[in-house]
mmCIF file of C-alpha atoms and ligand atoms in Angstrom:
data_model
loop_
_atom_site.group_PDB
_atom_site.id
_atom_site.type_symbol
_atom_site.label_atom_id
_atom_site.label_comp_id
_atom_site.label_asym_id
_atom_site.label_seq_id
_atom_site.Cartn_x
_atom_site.Cartn_y
_atom_site.Cartn_z
ATOM 1 C CA MET A 1 0.000 0.000 0.000
ATOM 2 C CA ALA A 2 1.269 3.489 -0.805
ATOM 3 C CA SER A 3 1.314 6.330 1.712
ATOM 4 C CA PRO A 4 -0.327 9.678 0.804
ATOM 5 C CA HIS A 5 3.137 11.176 0.141
ATOM 6 C CA ASP A 6 4.789 8.234 -1.494
ATOM 7 C CA PRO A 7 8.489 8.957 -2.077
ATOM 8 C CA ARG A 8 8.315 7.294 -5.510
ATOM 9 C CA ALA A 9 5.723 9.830 -6.647
ATOM 10 C CA ALA A 10 7.698 12.665 -5.022
ATOM 11 C CA ALA A 11 10.850 11.551 -6.861
ATOM 12 C CA LEU A 12 8.990 11.396 -10.169
ATOM 13 C CA ASP A 13 7.527 14.856 -9.526
ATOM 14 C CA SER A 14 10.964 16.333 -8.985
ATOM 15 C CA PHE A 15 12.324 14.510 -12.047
ATOM 16 C CA ILE A 16 9.532 16.083 -14.094
ATOM 17 C CA ALA A 17 10.255 19.509 -12.611
ATOM 18 C CA ARG A 18 13.790 19.146 -14.008
ATOM 19 C CA HIS A 19 12.558 17.941 -17.380
ATOM 20 C CA PRO A 20 9.454 20.011 -18.094
ATOM 21 C CA GLY A 21 7.498 18.615 -20.985
ATOM 22 C CA ILE A 22 8.834 15.075 -20.577
ATOM 23 C CA LEU A 23 5.279 13.727 -20.178
ATOM 24 C CA ALA A 24 3.809 15.959 -22.869
ATOM 25 C CA GLY A 25 2.490 14.577 -26.129
ATOM 26 C CA GLY A 26 -0.891 13.481 -27.231
ATOM 27 C CA GLY A 27 -0.348 9.730 -27.543
ATOM 28 C CA PRO A 28 -1.895 7.271 -25.126
ATOM 29 C CA ALA A 29 -0.111 6.599 -21.849
ATOM 30 C CA ALA A 30 -0.188 3.830 -19.270
ATOM 31 C CA VAL A 31 0.666 4.075 -15.586
ATOM 32 C CA PHE A 32 1.486 0.790 -13.856
ATOM 33 C CA ARG A 33 0.692 0.738 -10.112
ATOM 34 C CA ALA A 34 -0.455 4.349 -10.425
ATOM 35 C CA LEU A 35 -0.118 6.625 -7.383
ATOM 36 C CA PRO A 36 -1.371 10.105 -6.553
ATOM 37 C CA GLY A 37 1.197 12.810 -7.282
ATOM 38 C CA ALA A 38 1.775 16.126 -9.031
ATOM 39 C CA TYR A 39 2.876 14.180 -12.146
ATOM 40 C CA LEU A 40 -0.811 13.507 -12.861
ATOM 41 C CA ASP A 41 -1.293 17.154 -13.816
ATOM 42 C CA ALA A 42 1.379 16.793 -16.499
ATOM 43 C CA LEU A 43 -0.448 13.879 -18.158
ATOM 44 C CA PRO A 44 -3.850 15.117 -19.347
ATOM 45 C CA PRO A 45 -5.375 15.562 -21.855
ATOM 46 C CA ARG A 46 -3.878 12.405 -23.393
ATOM 47 C CA PRO A 47 -5.763 9.125 -22.874
ATOM 48 C CA VAL A 48 -4.260 7.407 -19.842
ATOM 49 C CA HIS A 49 -4.762 3.885 -18.526
ATOM 50 C CA TYR A 50 -4.304 4.155 -14.753
ATOM 51 C CA TYR A 51 -3.616 0.627 -13.565
ATOM 52 C CA GLN A 52 -3.829 -0.003 -9.832
ATOM 53 C CA THR A 53 -5.015 -3.230 -8.218
ATOM 54 C CA ASP A 54 -4.489 -2.207 -4.585
ATOM 55 C CA LYS A 55 -7.843 -1.019 -3.225
ATOM 56 C CA PRO A 56 -6.638 1.857 -1.004
ATOM 57 C CA GLY A 57 -4.358 3.020 -3.846
ATOM 58 C CA ALA A 58 -7.161 2.787 -6.406
ATOM 59 C CA ASP A 59 -9.536 4.642 -4.068
ATOM 60 C CA ALA A 60 -6.998 7.448 -3.579
ATOM 61 C CA LEU A 61 -6.868 7.953 -7.357
ATOM 62 C CA ALA A 62 -10.637 7.676 -7.733
ATOM 63 C CA ARG A 63 -11.007 10.455 -5.160
ATOM 64 C CA LEU A 64 -9.001 12.626 -7.560
ATOM 65 C CA GLY A 65 -11.642 11.938 -10.194
ATOM 66 C CA LEU A 66 -9.569 9.447 -12.204
ATOM 67 C CA GLU A 67 -10.924 6.294 -13.755
ATOM 68 C CA VAL A 68 -8.785 3.525 -12.303
ATOM 69 C CA ARG A 69 -8.563 0.112 -13.951
ATOM 70 C CA THR A 70 -7.644 -3.322 -12.645
ATOM 71 C CA ASP A 71 -6.969 -4.828 -16.075
ATOM 72 C CA GLU A 72 -3.342 -4.601 -17.122
ATOM 73 C CA PRO A 73 -2.650 -2.078 -19.907
ATOM 74 C CA ALA A 74 -2.826 -3.813 -23.276
ATOM 75 C CA SER A 75 -3.036 -1.041 -25.912
ATOM 76 C CA PRO A 76 -0.192 0.722 -27.736
ATOM 77 C CA ALA A 77 1.238 3.681 -25.827
ATOM 78 C CA SER A 78 3.773 6.413 -26.397
ATOM 79 C CA LEU A 79 4.522 6.781 -22.683
ATOM 80 C CA CYS A 80 4.590 4.230 -19.860
ATOM 81 C CA LEU A 81 5.211 5.022 -16.193
ATOM 82 C CA VAL A 82 6.017 2.223 -13.787
ATOM 83 C CA PHE A 83 5.988 2.582 -10.014
ATOM 84 C CA ALA A 84 8.101 -0.293 -8.736
ATOM 85 C CA THR A 85 6.596 -2.382 -5.936
ATOM 86 C CA LYS A 86 8.358 -4.708 -3.512
ATOM 87 C CA HIS A 87 7.542 -7.623 -5.829
ATOM 88 C CA LYS A 88 10.509 -7.872 -8.196
ATOM 89 C CA GLU A 89 8.905 -10.328 -10.635
ATOM 90 C CA GLU A 90 5.876 -8.079 -10.925
ATOM 91 C CA VAL A 91 8.075 -5.053 -11.701
ATOM 92 C CA LEU A 92 9.975 -6.973 -14.400
ATOM 93 C CA HIS A 93 6.655 -8.059 -15.836
ATOM 94 C CA HIS A 94 5.504 -4.442 -15.941
ATOM 95 C CA TYR A 95 8.747 -3.431 -17.709
ATOM 96 C CA ALA A 96 8.150 -6.112 -20.312
ATOM 97 C CA ARG A 97 4.492 -5.190 -20.776
ATOM 98 C CA ALA A 98 5.440 -1.517 -21.126
ATOM 99 C CA ALA A 99 8.254 -2.283 -23.581
ATOM 100 C CA ALA A 100 5.874 -4.396 -25.666
ATOM 101 C CA LEU A 101 3.207 -1.665 -25.772
ATOM 102 C CA LEU A 102 5.474 1.318 -26.438
ATOM 103 C CA ASP A 103 5.719 2.830 -29.898
ATOM 104 C CA GLU A 104 9.189 3.150 -31.344
ATOM 105 C CA GLY A 105 10.856 6.116 -29.589
ATOM 106 C CA GLY A 106 8.254 5.999 -26.776
ATOM 107 C CA SER A 107 9.405 6.557 -23.187
ATOM 108 C CA LEU A 108 9.457 4.204 -20.244
ATOM 109 C CA ILE A 109 9.912 6.039 -16.942
ATOM 110 C CA VAL A 110 10.324 4.040 -13.733
ATOM 111 C CA SER A 111 10.323 5.265 -10.157
ATOM 112 C CA ALA A 112 11.742 2.830 -7.612
ATOM 113 C CA ALA A 113 12.539 3.208 -3.922
ATOM 114 C CA ASN A 114 16.121 2.384 -2.922
ATOM 115 C CA ASP A 115 14.896 0.117 -0.140
ATOM 116 C CA LEU A 116 12.767 -1.775 -2.668
ATOM 117 C CA GLY A 117 15.834 -2.632 -4.739
ATOM 118 C CA ALA A 118 16.105 0.410 -7.042
ATOM 119 C CA PRO A 119 19.754 -0.192 -8.061
ATOM 120 C CA SER A 120 19.075 -3.733 -9.214
ATOM 121 C CA LEU A 121 15.759 -2.765 -10.852
ATOM 122 C CA GLU A 122 17.597 -0.030 -12.728
ATOM 123 C CA ARG A 123 20.160 -2.535 -14.062
ATOM 124 C CA ARG A 124 17.411 -4.898 -15.165
ATOM 125 C CA CYS A 125 15.598 -2.102 -16.982
ATOM 126 C CA ALA A 126 18.820 -1.122 -18.750
ATOM 127 C CA GLU A 127 19.338 -4.763 -19.816
ATOM 128 C CA LEU A 128 15.870 -4.885 -21.321
ATOM 129 C CA MET A 129 15.825 -1.480 -22.992
ATOM 130 C CA GLY A 130 19.517 -1.226 -23.951
ATOM 131 C CA GLY A 131 20.294 1.601 -21.497
ATOM 132 C CA VAL A 132 18.668 4.102 -19.110
ATOM 133 C CA GLU A 133 19.260 7.651 -17.868
ATOM 134 C CA THR A 134 19.011 7.897 -14.085
ATOM 135 C CA TYR A 135 18.060 10.568 -11.584
ATOM 136 C CA SER A 136 18.138 10.125 -7.773
ATOM 137 C CA LYS A 137 15.978 11.936 -5.219
ATOM 138 C CA HIS A 138 13.933 11.195 -2.079
ATOM 139 C CA LYS A 139 15.753 7.863 -1.512
ATOM 140 C CA CYS A 140 14.453 6.748 -4.912
ATOM 141 C CA ARG A 141 15.754 6.376 -8.426
ATOM 142 C CA VAL A 142 13.868 7.527 -11.466
ATOM 143 C CA PHE A 143 15.119 6.074 -14.716
ATOM 144 C CA LEU A 144 14.128 6.777 -18.278
ATOM 145 C CA ALA A 145 14.555 4.629 -21.388
ATOM 146 C CA ARG A 146 13.381 5.247 -24.943
ATOM 147 C CA LYS A 147 12.227 2.277 -26.949
ATOM 148 C CA ASP A 148 14.687 1.413 -29.672
ATOM 149 C CA PRO A 149 13.659 -1.909 -31.261
ATOM 150 C CA ALA A 150 17.271 -2.515 -32.307
ATOM 151 C CA LYS A 151 18.427 -2.374 -28.666
ATOM 152 C CA LEU A 152 15.534 -4.203 -27.040
ATOM 153 C CA ASP A 153 16.393 -7.614 -25.541
ATOM 154 C CA ARG A 154 13.506 -9.661 -26.941
ATOM 155 C CA GLY A 155 14.442 -12.782 -24.996
ATOM 156 C CA LEU A 156 14.122 -10.928 -21.686
ATOM 157 C CA LEU A 157 10.927 -9.290 -22.877
ATOM 158 C CA GLU A 158 9.302 -12.660 -23.577
ATOM 159 C CA THR A 159 10.560 -14.207 -20.323
ATOM 160 C CA TRP A 160 9.355 -11.328 -18.190
ATOM 161 C CA LEU A 161 6.038 -11.109 -19.994
ATOM 162 C CA GLN A 162 5.396 -14.762 -19.217
ATOM 163 C CA GLY A 163 6.761 -14.253 -15.684
ATOM 164 C CA GLY A 164 3.578 -12.379 -14.782
ATOM 165 C CA ASP A 165 1.361 -15.327 -15.695
ATOM 166 C CA TRP A 166 -0.486 -17.704 -13.425
ATOM 167 C CA HIS A 167 1.769 -19.958 -11.441
ATOM 168 C CA GLY A 168 0.810 -23.193 -9.673
ATOM 169 C CA ILE A 169 1.966 -23.563 -6.066
ATOM 170 C CA ALA A 170 3.584 -26.998 -5.843
ATOM 171 C CA ASP A 171 1.529 -29.770 -4.222
ATOM 172 C CA THR A 172 -1.435 -27.523 -3.429
ATOM 173 C CA GLY A 173 -3.467 -27.204 -6.621
ATOM 174 C CA LEU A 174 -3.561 -23.448 -5.897
ATOM 175 C CA MET A 175 -2.846 -20.818 -8.539
ATOM 176 C CA SER A 176 -1.020 -17.594 -7.800
ATOM 177 C CA ARG A 177 0.865 -14.779 -9.555
ATOM 178 C CA PRO A 178 3.740 -12.382 -8.885
ATOM 179 C CA GLY A 179 2.613 -9.395 -6.839
ATOM 180 C CA LEU A 180 0.727 -11.521 -4.302
ATOM 181 C CA PHE A 181 1.742 -12.315 -0.759
ATOM 182 C CA SER A 182 3.692 -15.582 -0.536
ATOM 183 C CA TRP A 183 3.010 -16.240 -4.213
ATOM 184 C CA LYS A 184 5.549 -19.017 -4.715
ATOM 185 C CA ALA A 185 4.884 -21.118 -1.611
ATOM 186 C CA LEU A 186 2.370 -21.318 1.216
ATOM 187 C CA ASP A 187 3.119 -19.064 4.171
ATOM 188 C CA LEU A 188 4.281 -20.935 7.292
ATOM 189 C CA GLY A 189 2.010 -18.843 9.512
ATOM 190 C CA SER A 190 -1.048 -19.590 7.378
ATOM 191 C CA ARG A 191 -0.251 -23.290 7.446
ATOM 192 C CA LEU A 192 0.008 -23.195 11.229
ATOM 193 C CA LEU A 193 -3.342 -21.425 11.468
ATOM 194 C CA ALA A 194 -4.986 -23.938 9.100
ATOM 195 C CA ARG A 195 -3.704 -26.801 11.265
ATOM 196 C CA HIS A 196 -5.293 -25.282 14.381
ATOM 197 C CA LEU A 197 -8.691 -24.366 13.008
ATOM 198 C CA PRO A 198 -11.267 -26.433 14.881
ATOM 199 C CA ASP A 199 -13.513 -28.933 13.138
ATOM 200 C CA ASP A 200 -16.710 -27.337 14.407
ATOM 201 C CA LEU A 201 -16.573 -24.119 12.340
ATOM 202 C CA ALA A 202 -20.041 -23.536 10.923
ATOM 203 C CA GLY A 203 -22.458 -20.885 9.731
ATOM 204 C CA ARG A 204 -21.237 -17.552 8.409
ATOM 205 C CA GLY A 205 -17.604 -16.559 8.431
ATOM 206 C CA ALA A 206 -14.992 -14.268 6.928
ATOM 207 C CA ASP A 207 -11.355 -14.496 5.855
ATOM 208 C CA LEU A 208 -9.684 -11.091 6.271
ATOM 209 C CA GLY A 209 -6.782 -10.465 3.893
ATOM 210 C CA ALA A 210 -7.687 -13.667 2.092
ATOM 211 C CA GLY A 211 -4.858 -13.552 -0.461
ATOM 212 C CA TYR A 212 -5.243 -16.255 -3.099
ATOM 213 C CA GLY A 213 -7.672 -18.110 -0.853
ATOM 214 C CA TYR A 214 -5.563 -20.723 0.919
ATOM 215 C CA LEU A 215 -7.244 -20.434 4.339
ATOM 216 C CA SER A 216 -10.702 -20.205 2.799
ATOM 217 C CA ARG A 217 -10.080 -23.291 0.733
ATOM 218 C CA GLU A 218 -8.952 -25.163 3.860
ATOM 219 C CA ILE A 219 -12.193 -24.157 5.594
ATOM 220 C CA LEU A 220 -14.421 -25.037 2.656
ATOM 221 C CA ALA A 221 -12.636 -28.328 1.958
ATOM 222 C CA ARG A 222 -13.393 -29.924 5.315
ATOM 223 C CA PRO A 223 -16.799 -31.399 5.980
ATOM 224 C CA ARG A 224 -18.324 -28.438 7.764
ATOM 225 C CA GLN A 225 -21.573 -26.591 7.593
ATOM 226 C CA ILE A 226 -20.351 -23.330 6.088
ATOM 227 C CA ALA A 227 -23.272 -21.256 4.806
ATOM 228 C CA GLU A 228 -21.268 -18.166 3.802
ATOM 229 C CA LEU A 229 -17.577 -17.441 3.690
ATOM 230 C CA HIS A 230 -16.716 -13.827 2.884
ATOM 231 C CA LEU A 231 -13.237 -13.241 1.501
ATOM 232 C CA PHE A 232 -11.973 -9.675 1.977
ATOM 233 C CA GLU A 233 -8.812 -8.689 0.152
ATOM 234 C CA SER A 234 -7.334 -5.360 -0.959
ATOM 235 C CA GLU A 235 -5.233 -6.750 -3.823
ATOM 236 C CA HIS A 236 -7.452 -7.338 -6.845
ATOM 237 C CA LYS A 237 -5.002 -9.794 -8.405
ATOM 238 C CA ALA A 238 -5.151 -11.899 -5.233
ATOM 239 C CA LEU A 239 -8.929 -11.858 -5.234
ATOM 240 C CA ASP A 240 -8.918 -12.998 -8.876
ATOM 241 C CA ALA A 241 -6.681 -15.879 -7.858
ATOM 242 C CA ALA A 242 -8.962 -16.712 -4.926
ATOM 243 C CA ARG A 243 -11.981 -16.764 -7.268
ATOM 244 C CA ARG A 244 -10.144 -19.219 -9.430
ATOM 245 C CA ASN A 245 -8.963 -21.341 -6.510
ATOM 246 C CA LEU A 246 -12.436 -21.519 -4.956
ATOM 247 C CA GLU A 247 -14.406 -22.146 -8.115
ATOM 248 C CA GLY A 248 -17.366 -24.399 -7.407
ATOM 249 C CA HIS A 249 -17.731 -23.289 -3.768
ATOM 250 C CA PRO A 250 -21.059 -21.424 -3.669
ATOM 251 C CA ALA A 251 -20.525 -20.342 -0.048
ATOM 252 C CA ALA A 252 -17.543 -18.186 -1.054
ATOM 253 C CA GLN A 253 -18.232 -14.469 -1.570
ATOM 254 C CA PHE A 254 -15.512 -12.131 -2.773
ATOM 255 C CA HIS A 255 -14.976 -8.526 -1.678
ATOM 256 C CA TRP A 256 -12.312 -6.207 -3.087
ATOM 257 C CA ALA A 257 -12.077 -4.095 0.047
ATOM 258 C CA ASP A 258 -9.875 -2.318 2.556
ATOM 259 C CA VAL A 259 -10.529 -4.223 5.786
ATOM 260 C CA THR A 260 -9.326 -1.311 7.929
ATOM 261 C CA LEU A 261 -12.448 0.612 6.914
ATOM 262 C CA GLY A 262 -14.690 -2.010 8.573
ATOM 263 C CA LEU A 263 -16.725 -4.852 7.105
ATOM 264 C CA PRO A 264 -20.125 -4.726 5.396
ATOM 265 C CA VAL A 265 -21.179 -7.949 7.166
ATOM 266 C CA SER A 266 -22.223 -8.532 10.770
ATOM 267 C CA ARG A 267 -23.203 -11.214 13.256
ATOM 268 C CA LEU A 268 -20.637 -13.642 11.865
ATOM 269 C CA ASP A 269 -19.949 -16.952 13.595
ATOM 270 C CA PHE A 270 -16.225 -16.891 12.899
ATOM 271 C CA VAL A 271 -13.391 -14.906 11.339
ATOM 272 C CA VAL A 272 -9.978 -16.169 10.272
ATOM 273 C CA THR A 273 -7.041 -13.955 9.430
ATOM 274 C CA ASN A 274 -3.345 -13.887 8.786
ATOM 275 C CA PRO A 275 -3.217 -10.097 8.867
ATOM 276 C CA PRO A 276 -0.644 -8.035 6.999
ATOM 277 C CA PHE A 277 2.011 -6.368 9.116
ATOM 278 C CA HIS A 278 4.855 -4.017 8.490
ATOM 279 C CA THR A 279 8.298 -5.094 9.559
ATOM 280 C CA GLY A 280 9.303 -1.434 10.013
ATOM 281 C CA ARG A 281 9.421 -0.273 13.637
ATOM 282 C CA ALA A 282 6.861 2.531 13.507
ATOM 283 C CA ALA A 283 3.941 0.744 11.868
ATOM 284 C CA LEU A 284 4.548 -2.504 13.773
ATOM 285 C CA SER A 285 1.150 -4.127 14.145
ATOM 286 C CA ALA A 286 -1.132 -1.128 13.437
ATOM 287 C CA LEU A 287 -2.555 -2.667 10.265
ATOM 288 C CA GLY A 288 -3.071 -6.023 11.958
ATOM 289 C CA ARG A 289 -4.753 -4.368 14.932
ATOM 290 C CA ALA A 290 -7.180 -2.691 12.533
ATOM 291 C CA PHE A 291 -7.941 -6.163 11.144
ATOM 292 C CA VAL A 292 -8.627 -7.420 14.682
ATOM 293 C CA ARG A 293 -10.984 -4.493 15.346
ATOM 294 C CA ALA A 294 -12.856 -5.057 12.079
ATOM 295 C CA GLY A 295 -13.063 -8.807 12.670
ATOM 296 C CA LEU A 296 -14.324 -8.558 16.258
ATOM 297 C CA ALA A 297 -16.862 -5.890 15.296
ATOM 298 C CA ALA A 298 -18.321 -8.220 12.654
ATOM 299 C CA LEU A 299 -18.728 -11.202 15.022
ATOM 300 C CA LYS A 300 -21.885 -12.030 16.908
ATOM 301 C CA PRO A 301 -21.596 -12.504 20.703
ATOM 302 C CA GLY A 302 -19.914 -15.863 21.237
ATOM 303 C CA GLY A 303 -18.282 -15.639 17.788
ATOM 304 C CA ARG A 304 -14.648 -16.634 17.369
ATOM 305 C CA LEU A 305 -11.740 -14.936 15.639
ATOM 306 C CA PHE A 306 -8.697 -17.049 14.752
ATOM 307 C CA LEU A 307 -5.540 -15.138 14.005
ATOM 308 C CA VAL A 308 -1.954 -16.060 13.214
ATOM 309 C CA ALA A 309 0.851 -13.594 13.814
ATOM 310 C CA ASN A 310 4.562 -13.329 14.343
ATOM 311 C CA ARG A 311 5.136 -14.224 17.936
ATOM 312 C CA HIS A 312 6.438 -10.791 18.942
ATOM 313 C CA LEU A 313 3.409 -8.844 17.682
ATOM 314 C CA PRO A 314 1.216 -7.694 20.604
ATOM 315 C CA TYR A 315 -2.366 -8.356 19.496
ATOM 316 C CA GLU A 316 -3.643 -9.672 22.825
ATOM 317 C CA PRO A 317 -3.976 -6.264 24.559
ATOM 318 C CA GLU A 318 -6.042 -4.983 21.619
ATOM 319 C CA ILE A 319 -8.295 -8.030 21.822
ATOM 320 C CA GLU A 320 -8.797 -7.666 25.580
ATOM 321 C CA ALA A 321 -9.347 -3.895 25.243
ATOM 322 C CA LEU A 322 -12.154 -4.630 22.800
ATOM 323 C CA GLY A 323 -13.860 -6.779 25.402
ATOM 324 C CA ALA A 324 -12.964 -10.173 23.929
ATOM 325 C CA ARG A 325 -10.941 -12.957 25.566
ATOM 326 C CA ALA A 326 -7.623 -13.937 23.986
ATOM 327 C CA ALA A 327 -6.095 -17.405 24.229
ATOM 328 C CA THR A 328 -3.006 -18.814 22.523
ATOM 329 C CA LEU A 329 -3.833 -22.026 20.689
ATOM 330 C CA ALA A 330 -0.365 -22.777 19.360
ATOM 331 C CA GLU A 331 3.150 -21.413 19.040
ATOM 332 C CA ALA A 332 5.656 -22.708 16.512
ATOM 333 C CA GLU A 333 8.255 -21.571 14.011
ATOM 334 C CA GLY A 334 8.131 -17.966 15.245
ATOM 335 C CA PHE A 335 4.336 -17.708 14.920
ATOM 336 C CA LYS A 336 1.424 -17.901 17.328
ATOM 337 C CA VAL A 337 -2.203 -18.773 16.705
ATOM 338 C CA ILE A 338 -4.597 -16.737 18.829
ATOM 339 C CA LEU A 339 -8.274 -17.351 19.466
ATOM 340 C CA ALA A 340 -10.286 -14.244 20.363
ATOM 341 C CA LEU A 341 -13.677 -15.050 21.824
ATOM 342 C CA LYS A 342 -16.244 -12.261 21.646
ATOM 343 C CA HIS A 343 -18.465 -11.942 24.735
HETATM 344 C C1 LIG B 401 -0.219 -12.057 5.418
HETATM 345 S S1 LIG B 401 -1.156 -12.017 3.926
HETATM 346 C C2 LIG B 401 -2.208 -13.445 4.124
HETATM 347 C C3 LIG B 401 -2.781 -13.921 2.811
HETATM 348 C C4 LIG B 401 -3.603 -15.207 2.868
HETATM 349 N N1 LIG B 401 -4.617 -15.175 3.886
HETATM 350 C C5 LIG B 401 -2.704 -16.403 3.095
HETATM 351 O O1 LIG B 401 -2.847 -17.015 4.120
HETATM 352 O O2 LIG B 401 -1.893 -16.704 2.220
HETATM 353 C C6 LIG B 401 -2.206 -10.638 4.207
HETATM 354 C C7 LIG B 401 -3.121 -10.274 3.058
HETATM 355 O O3 LIG B 401 -3.835 -9.087 3.413
HETATM 356 C C8 LIG B 401 -3.979 -8.280 2.260
HETATM 357 N N2 LIG B 401 -4.178 -6.897 2.721
HETATM 358 C C9 LIG B 401 -3.234 -5.977 3.048
HETATM 359 N N3 LIG B 401 -3.810 -4.836 3.456
HETATM 360 C C10 LIG B 401 -5.144 -5.029 3.366
HETATM 361 C C11 LIG B 401 -6.277 -4.217 3.642
HETATM 362 N N4 LIG B 401 -6.138 -2.985 4.110
HETATM 363 N N5 LIG B 401 -7.509 -4.727 3.442
HETATM 364 C C12 LIG B 401 -7.657 -5.997 2.965
HETATM 365 N N6 LIG B 401 -6.624 -6.813 2.685
HETATM 366 C C13 LIG B 401 -5.384 -6.339 2.890
HETATM 367 C C14 LIG B 401 -2.694 -8.501 1.479
HETATM 368 O O4 LIG B 401 -2.864 -8.194 0.102
HETATM 369 C C15 LIG B 401 -2.434 -9.989 1.730
HETATM 370 O O5 LIG B 401 -3.012 -10.778 0.728
#
């Protein structure tokens, strides 16, 4: 998720201030993982495909009056902007998609944060495009390449294009894609939680931050009386994967939503979650605590919330402060499974 003053957008803005007119031109443009920023004012009136699959990010752009899309850009463009995410394979895929769509002489401009691997992402972009010009600011790198078909590495382009495709997770039958949490292998914490879910789950439930649907599939696969299972997930690509992975399960309902804003369901019998957390000091478990609040608020009295978390994250005080009782069901491999019982 991007913050309101994302340094990648700030770096791009200051790059543009140094190169006025760099985004001008009437041809179509595409922005991969689009973010709010002053650069948006330099884009209109050309047609622009704003691609953002993160719900809070998409909502921030929609509030600016932009039409945000969750389908990857697929039409020719004379300008492509890529905001690099923490998912390297996804970024390479976006480079390749952009390089494929660009007209000859068209510009690819990338903004990447240093702590998300900007130096290496810059090298990879140069390999693909045959060279880049670089500008550094706000702990980010902005690099620019013009499409020259003679310099383009077509082998890399094909490999990275295919790299964004669906990917089976070994021995699970689950499908995933780059850009999703734990996309290559099941998360250890989620597996621990699945092992400690009781056999008597029944009625109406929710999976908060459902990802590609692993926990939900575990719940729906066992012989239980599940009437409704609501999957809430902010990453549209993950929800697409979950839809695919839970095909044929009529109890599953899919919500592209920011859980921290609260849930549109109530009086649930159970909630399961492996909430997102930031490893950075400041944010610590704030996002996860918001998940706990949303989950407990949606339960009926006597309802149960099952949560897995890194052992050091302090969710129990939040649970108790909200008037529920917290109990540890299991601890292993650096994780703990907590049951919160709503009074
Ligand atoms: C730790 S992962 C768990 C994924 C999945 N349940 C699993 O077990 O593999 C947390 C998930 O929460 C999603 N997420 C992050 N912030 C969110 C938010 N504000 N609202 C809804 N989902 C969010 C992430 O995209 C990610 O898929």
